[in-house]
């Protein structure tokens, strides 16, 4: 800070315990308390970082100054932690703004007889804390976006499993909307499993895909092309009457690609292609199927 930095430095160092106590009391009164041990650590770390910035003569008008790098680091860590724990951006910002009252009170005690100095120092401290609060909101939002992105990726992976149905036969049950990102994920997972298992056939089941338009068809064609480039072949199952009509009306060309109405039909064809014959055995309790190599 350019002016009155000595007074603020004294407040943050000599009267540190008092400021911390008042800050924590303010947090508790405002409903922002998270537990004594965590708050003592967070408030202590942030107060030390602010003191370092004051001693380095950081400008309150430019929070990007190198003098405030430690403060930004502490705030970023604090925001990321609270975002992961489900706190809101308002709660995170309120944590910083709660420091205003203790600092203003300390400055008022220091400059009780000097209104001009009190006004200048109060303005500088207020500007700094406002910048800090705004920074926490920005970093909180970035952290939440990263968390949401990771969760979406995990959900995509869970919603597109590659299942080994039989020796040499893999299946990918598609559920929900098929977009570019999901197509890429399916393609990578499926191709990797083809390499790992040496499978010759992959069934792409779209029973759970609500609608098929030109874009979805293009994604399916890309996936089939990638499978064939790996030396395997693909069968698309789950072609319901409505989807068949839509494909015809849109003029989508699936020539050369084997399609089946159900996953069972696709599996039966896949077994035949891989040299297995499905036969019905003698009826027993619960029924049985016999599988033999051709």
Coordinates of C-alpha atoms in Angstrom, one line a residue:
X1 CA 0.0 0.0 0.0
X2 CA 1.3 3.4 -0.8
X3 CA -0.1 5.4 2.2
X4 CA -0.6 4.5 5.8
X5 CA 1.1 1.1 5.2
X6 CA 2.9 1.4 8.5
X7 CA -0.4 1.7 10.4
X8 CA -1.9 -1.3 8.5
X9 CA 1.2 -3.3 9.0
X10 CA 1.1 -2.6 12.8
X11 CA -2.5 -3.6 12.9
X12 CA -1.8 -6.9 11.1
X13 CA 1.3 -7.8 13.1
X14 CA 1.2 -6.2 16.6
X15 CA -2.6 -6.6 17.0
X16 CA -2.8 -9.8 14.9
X17 CA -4.5 -11.9 17.6
X18 CA -7.1 -9.3 18.2
X19 CA -7.9 -9.0 14.5
X20 CA -8.1 -12.8 14.1
X21 CA -10.4 -13.1 17.1
X22 CA -12.7 -10.4 15.8
X23 CA -12.6 -11.8 12.3
X24 CA -13.6 -15.3 13.5
X25 CA -16.3 -13.8 15.7
X26 CA -17.7 -12.0 12.6
X27 CA -17.7 -15.2 10.6
X28 CA -19.5 -17.0 13.3
X29 CA -22.1 -14.2 13.7
X30 CA -22.6 -14.2 9.9
X31 CA -23.2 -18.0 9.8
X32 CA -20.0 -18.6 7.8
X33 CA -18.2 -20.6 10.4
X34 CA -16.7 -24.0 9.3
X35 CA -15.2 -25.2 12.6
X36 CA -12.6 -23.6 14.9
X37 CA -9.5 -25.5 13.7
X38 CA -10.1 -24.9 10.0
X39 CA -11.0 -21.3 10.4
X40 CA -7.9 -20.6 12.6
X41 CA -5.7 -22.1 9.9
X42 CA -7.4 -20.3 7.0
X43 CA -7.7 -16.9 8.6
X44 CA -4.1 -17.1 9.9
X45 CA -2.7 -18.1 6.5
X46 CA -4.6 -15.3 4.7
X47 CA -3.7 -12.7 7.3
X48 CA 0.0 -13.6 7.0
X49 CA -0.2 -13.3 3.2
X50 CA -1.9 -9.9 3.4
X51 CA 0.8 -8.7 5.8
X52 CA 3.5 -9.8 3.3
X53 CA 1.7 -7.9 0.6
X54 CA 1.5 -4.8 2.7
X55 CA 5.2 -5.0 3.6
X56 CA 6.0 -5.4 -0.1
X57 CA 4.1 -2.1 -0.8
X58 CA 1.5 -3.8 -3.0
X59 CA -0.9 -1.5 -4.8
X60 CA -4.6 -1.9 -3.8
X61 CA -5.5 -0.7 -7.2
X62 CA -3.8 -3.6 -9.0
X63 CA -4.3 -6.9 -7.3
X64 CA -2.3 -8.6 -10.1
X65 CA 0.9 -7.0 -8.6
X66 CA 3.6 -9.5 -7.7
X67 CA 3.3 -8.3 -4.1
X68 CA -0.1 -10.0 -3.8
X69 CA 1.0 -13.3 -5.4
X70 CA 0.9 -15.1 -2.0
X71 CA -2.5 -13.7 -1.2
X72 CA -3.8 -14.9 -4.6
X73 CA -2.3 -18.4 -3.9
X74 CA -4.0 -18.7 -0.5
X75 CA -7.3 -17.4 -2.0
X76 CA -7.2 -19.9 -4.9
X77 CA -6.5 -22.8 -2.6
X78 CA -9.3 -21.6 -0.2
X79 CA -11.8 -21.2 -3.1
X80 CA -10.9 -24.6 -4.6
X81 CA -11.3 -26.3 -1.2
X82 CA -14.7 -24.7 -0.6
X83 CA -15.9 -25.4 -4.1
X84 CA -15.1 -29.1 -3.6
X85 CA -17.0 -29.1 -0.3
X86 CA -20.1 -27.6 -1.8
X87 CA -19.9 -24.1 -0.4
X88 CA -21.3 -21.3 -2.6
X89 CA -19.4 -18.5 -4.2
X90 CA -21.2 -16.1 -1.9
X91 CA -20.0 -18.0 1.2
X92 CA -16.4 -17.9 -0.1
X93 CA -16.6 -14.2 -0.8
X94 CA -18.3 -13.5 2.5
X95 CA -15.3 -15.1 4.3
X96 CA -13.0 -12.4 2.9
X97 CA -15.4 -9.5 3.4
X98 CA -15.9 -10.4 7.1
X99 CA -12.3 -9.1 7.6
X100 CA -13.5 -5.6 6.8
X101 CA -15.1 -4.9 10.2
X102 CA -12.1 -5.9 12.4
X103 CA -9.7 -3.9 10.2
X104 CA -11.9 -0.8 10.0
X105 CA -12.3 -1.0 13.8
X106 CA -8.5 -1.2 14.3
X107 CA -7.9 1.7 11.9
X108 CA -10.5 3.8 13.7
X109 CA -8.7 3.2 17.0
X110 CA -5.4 4.2 15.4
X111 CA -6.6 7.3 13.6
X112 CA -9.4 8.5 16.0
X113 CA -8.1 12.0 15.8
X114 CA -7.0 12.1 12.2
X115 CA -10.1 11.9 9.9
X116 CA -8.1 12.3 6.7
X117 CA -5.7 9.5 7.5
X118 CA -8.6 7.3 8.6
X119 CA -10.4 7.9 5.4
X120 CA -7.4 7.1 3.2
X121 CA -6.4 4.0 5.1
X122 CA -10.0 2.8 5.2
X123 CA -10.4 3.3 1.5
X124 CA -7.2 1.4 0.7
X125 CA -8.1 -1.6 2.9
X126 CA -11.6 -1.6 1.5
X127 CA -10.3 -1.6 -2.1
X128 CA -7.9 -4.5 -1.3
X129 CA -10.6 -6.7 0.4
X130 CA -13.0 -6.0 -2.4
X131 CA -10.4 -7.1 -5.0
X132 CA -9.8 -10.2 -2.9
X133 CA -13.5 -11.0 -2.7
X134 CA -13.8 -10.6 -6.4
X135 CA -10.8 -12.9 -7.0
X136 CA -12.3 -15.6 -4.8
X137 CA -15.5 -15.6 -6.8
X138 CA -13.5 -15.9 -10.1
X139 CA -11.4 -18.7 -8.8
X140 CA -14.4 -20.4 -7.2
X141 CA -16.2 -20.4 -10.5
X142 CA -13.2 -21.8 -12.3
X143 CA -12.8 -24.6 -9.6
X144 CA -16.5 -25.5 -9.9
X145 CA -16.3 -25.7 -13.7
X146 CA -13.3 -28.0 -13.3
X147 CA -15.2 -30.2 -10.8
X148 CA -18.3 -30.3 -13.0
X149 CA -16.1 -31.2 -16.0
X150 CA -14.5 -34.1 -14.2
X151 CA -17.9 -35.3 -13.0
X152 CA -19.3 -35.2 -16.5
X153 CA -16.3 -37.1 -17.8
X154 CA -16.8 -39.8 -15.1
X155 CA -20.5 -40.0 -15.9
X156 CA -19.8 -40.4 -19.6
X157 CA -17.3 -43.2 -18.8
X158 CA -19.9 -44.9 -16.6
X159 CA -22.7 -44.5 -19.2
X160 CA -20.6 -46.0 -22.1
X161 CA -19.1 -49.2 -20.8
X162 CA -17.5 -51.6 -23.2
X163 CA -18.8 -55.1 -22.4
X164 CA -17.2 -58.4 -23.6
X165 CA -20.3 -60.5 -24.5
X166 CA -18.3 -63.5 -25.8
X167 CA -14.9 -64.4 -27.1
X168 CA -14.2 -62.0 -29.9
X169 CA -17.4 -60.1 -29.4
X170 CA -17.7 -56.7 -27.7
X171 CA -20.7 -54.5 -27.1
X172 CA -21.2 -50.8 -26.3
X173 CA -24.7 -50.0 -25.0
X174 CA -25.4 -46.4 -25.8
X175 CA -27.8 -44.5 -23.5
X176 CA -28.8 -40.8 -24.0
X177 CA -27.7 -38.2 -26.5
X178 CA -24.7 -39.0 -28.7
X179 CA -22.6 -35.9 -29.3
X180 CA -19.1 -35.3 -30.5
X181 CA -17.4 -35.5 -27.1
X182 CA -19.2 -38.8 -26.2
X183 CA -18.5 -40.3 -29.6
X184 CA -14.8 -39.6 -29.1
X185 CA -14.9 -41.2 -25.6
X186 CA -16.7 -44.3 -27.0
X187 CA -14.4 -44.6 -29.9
X188 CA -11.3 -44.4 -27.7
X189 CA -12.6 -46.9 -25.1
X190 CA -13.9 -49.3 -27.8
X191 CA -10.7 -49.3 -29.9
X192 CA -8.6 -49.8 -26.8
X193 CA -10.7 -52.9 -25.8
X194 CA -10.4 -54.3 -29.3
X195 CA -6.6 -54.1 -29.0
X196 CA -6.7 -55.7 -25.5
X197 CA -9.1 -58.5 -26.3
X198 CA -8.3 -59.1 -30.0
X199 CA -12.0 -59.0 -30.7
X200 CA -13.2 -59.2 -34.3
X201 CA -16.7 -57.9 -33.8
X202 CA -18.2 -54.9 -31.9
X203 CA -21.9 -54.4 -31.4
X204 CA -23.0 -50.8 -31.0
X205 CA -26.4 -50.9 -29.3
X206 CA -28.5 -47.7 -29.7
X207 CA -31.6 -48.9 -28.0
X208 CA -31.2 -46.2 -25.3
X209 CA -30.6 -43.4 -27.8
X210 CA -33.8 -41.4 -27.9
X211 CA -33.5 -39.9 -31.4
X212 CA -31.3 -40.4 -34.4
X213 CA -30.6 -37.4 -36.6
X214 CA -28.0 -36.6 -39.3
X215 CA -25.4 -35.7 -36.6
X216 CA -26.0 -38.9 -34.6
X217 CA -25.7 -41.0 -37.8
X218 CA -22.4 -39.3 -38.7
X219 CA -21.1 -40.1 -35.2
X220 CA -22.1 -43.7 -35.7
X221 CA -20.5 -43.9 -39.1
X222 CA -17.2 -42.4 -37.7
X223 CA -17.2 -45.0 -35.0
X224 CA -17.8 -47.9 -37.4
X225 CA -15.0 -46.6 -39.7
X226 CA -12.6 -46.4 -36.8
X227 CA -13.5 -50.0 -35.8
X228 CA -12.9 -51.3 -39.4
X229 CA -9.5 -49.5 -39.5
X230 CA -8.5 -51.6 -36.5
X231 CA -9.3 -54.8 -38.5
X232 CA -12.6 -55.5 -36.8
X233 CA -16.2 -55.2 -37.9
X234 CA -19.3 -53.6 -36.4
X235 CA -23.0 -54.3 -36.0
X236 CA -25.5 -51.6 -35.0
X237 CA -28.4 -52.9 -33.0
X238 CA -31.5 -51.2 -31.5
X239 CA -32.9 -50.0 -34.8
X240 CA -36.5 -49.4 -33.8
X241 CA -39.2 -48.8 -36.4
X242 CA -39.3 -45.1 -35.6
X243 CA -35.5 -44.8 -36.0
X244 CA -35.6 -46.8 -39.2
X245 CA -38.2 -44.4 -40.6
X246 CA -36.2 -41.4 -39.5
X247 CA -33.1 -42.7 -41.2
X248 CA -35.0 -43.2 -44.4
X249 CA -36.6 -39.8 -44.3
X250 CA -33.2 -38.1 -43.7
X251 CA -31.6 -40.0 -46.5
X252 CA -28.9 -41.3 -44.3
X253 CA -26.8 -44.0 -46.1
X254 CA -26.0 -46.9 -43.8
X255 CA -25.1 -49.2 -46.8
X256 CA -22.5 -51.7 -45.9
X257 CA -23.2 -51.6 -42.2
X258 CA -25.0 -54.5 -40.6
X259 CA -28.0 -53.4 -38.5
X260 CA -30.3 -55.4 -36.2
X261 CA -33.5 -54.6 -34.4
X262 CA -32.4 -56.0 -31.0
X263 CA -29.2 -56.7 -29.1
X264 CA -30.1 -60.4 -29.0
X265 CA -30.3 -60.5 -32.8
X266 CA -27.0 -58.8 -33.1
X267 CA -25.3 -61.2 -30.6
X268 CA -26.8 -64.2 -32.5
X269 CA -25.3 -62.9 -35.7
X270 CA -22.0 -62.1 -34.1
X271 CA -21.7 -65.7 -32.7
X272 CA -22.4 -67.1 -36.1
X273 CA -19.7 -64.9 -37.7
X274 CA -17.2 -66.0 -35.1
X275 CA -18.0 -69.7 -35.7
X276 CA -20.4 -70.5 -32.9
X277 CA -23.8 -72.1 -33.4
X278 CA -26.6 -71.5 -30.9
X279 CA -28.6 -74.6 -30.2
X280 CA -31.4 -75.3 -27.8
X281 CA -30.6 -78.1 -25.4
X282 CA -32.9 -80.5 -23.6
X283 CA -35.3 -78.7 -21.3
X284 CA -34.2 -78.6 -17.7
X285 CA -35.2 -76.4 -14.7
X286 CA -34.8 -72.9 -15.8
X287 CA -34.0 -73.9 -19.4
X288 CA -30.6 -74.0 -21.1
X289 CA -28.8 -73.1 -24.2
X290 CA -26.0 -75.0 -25.8
X291 CA -23.2 -73.2 -27.6
X292 CA -20.8 -75.1 -29.8
X293 CA -18.1 -74.2 -32.2
X294 CA -19.0 -74.8 -35.8

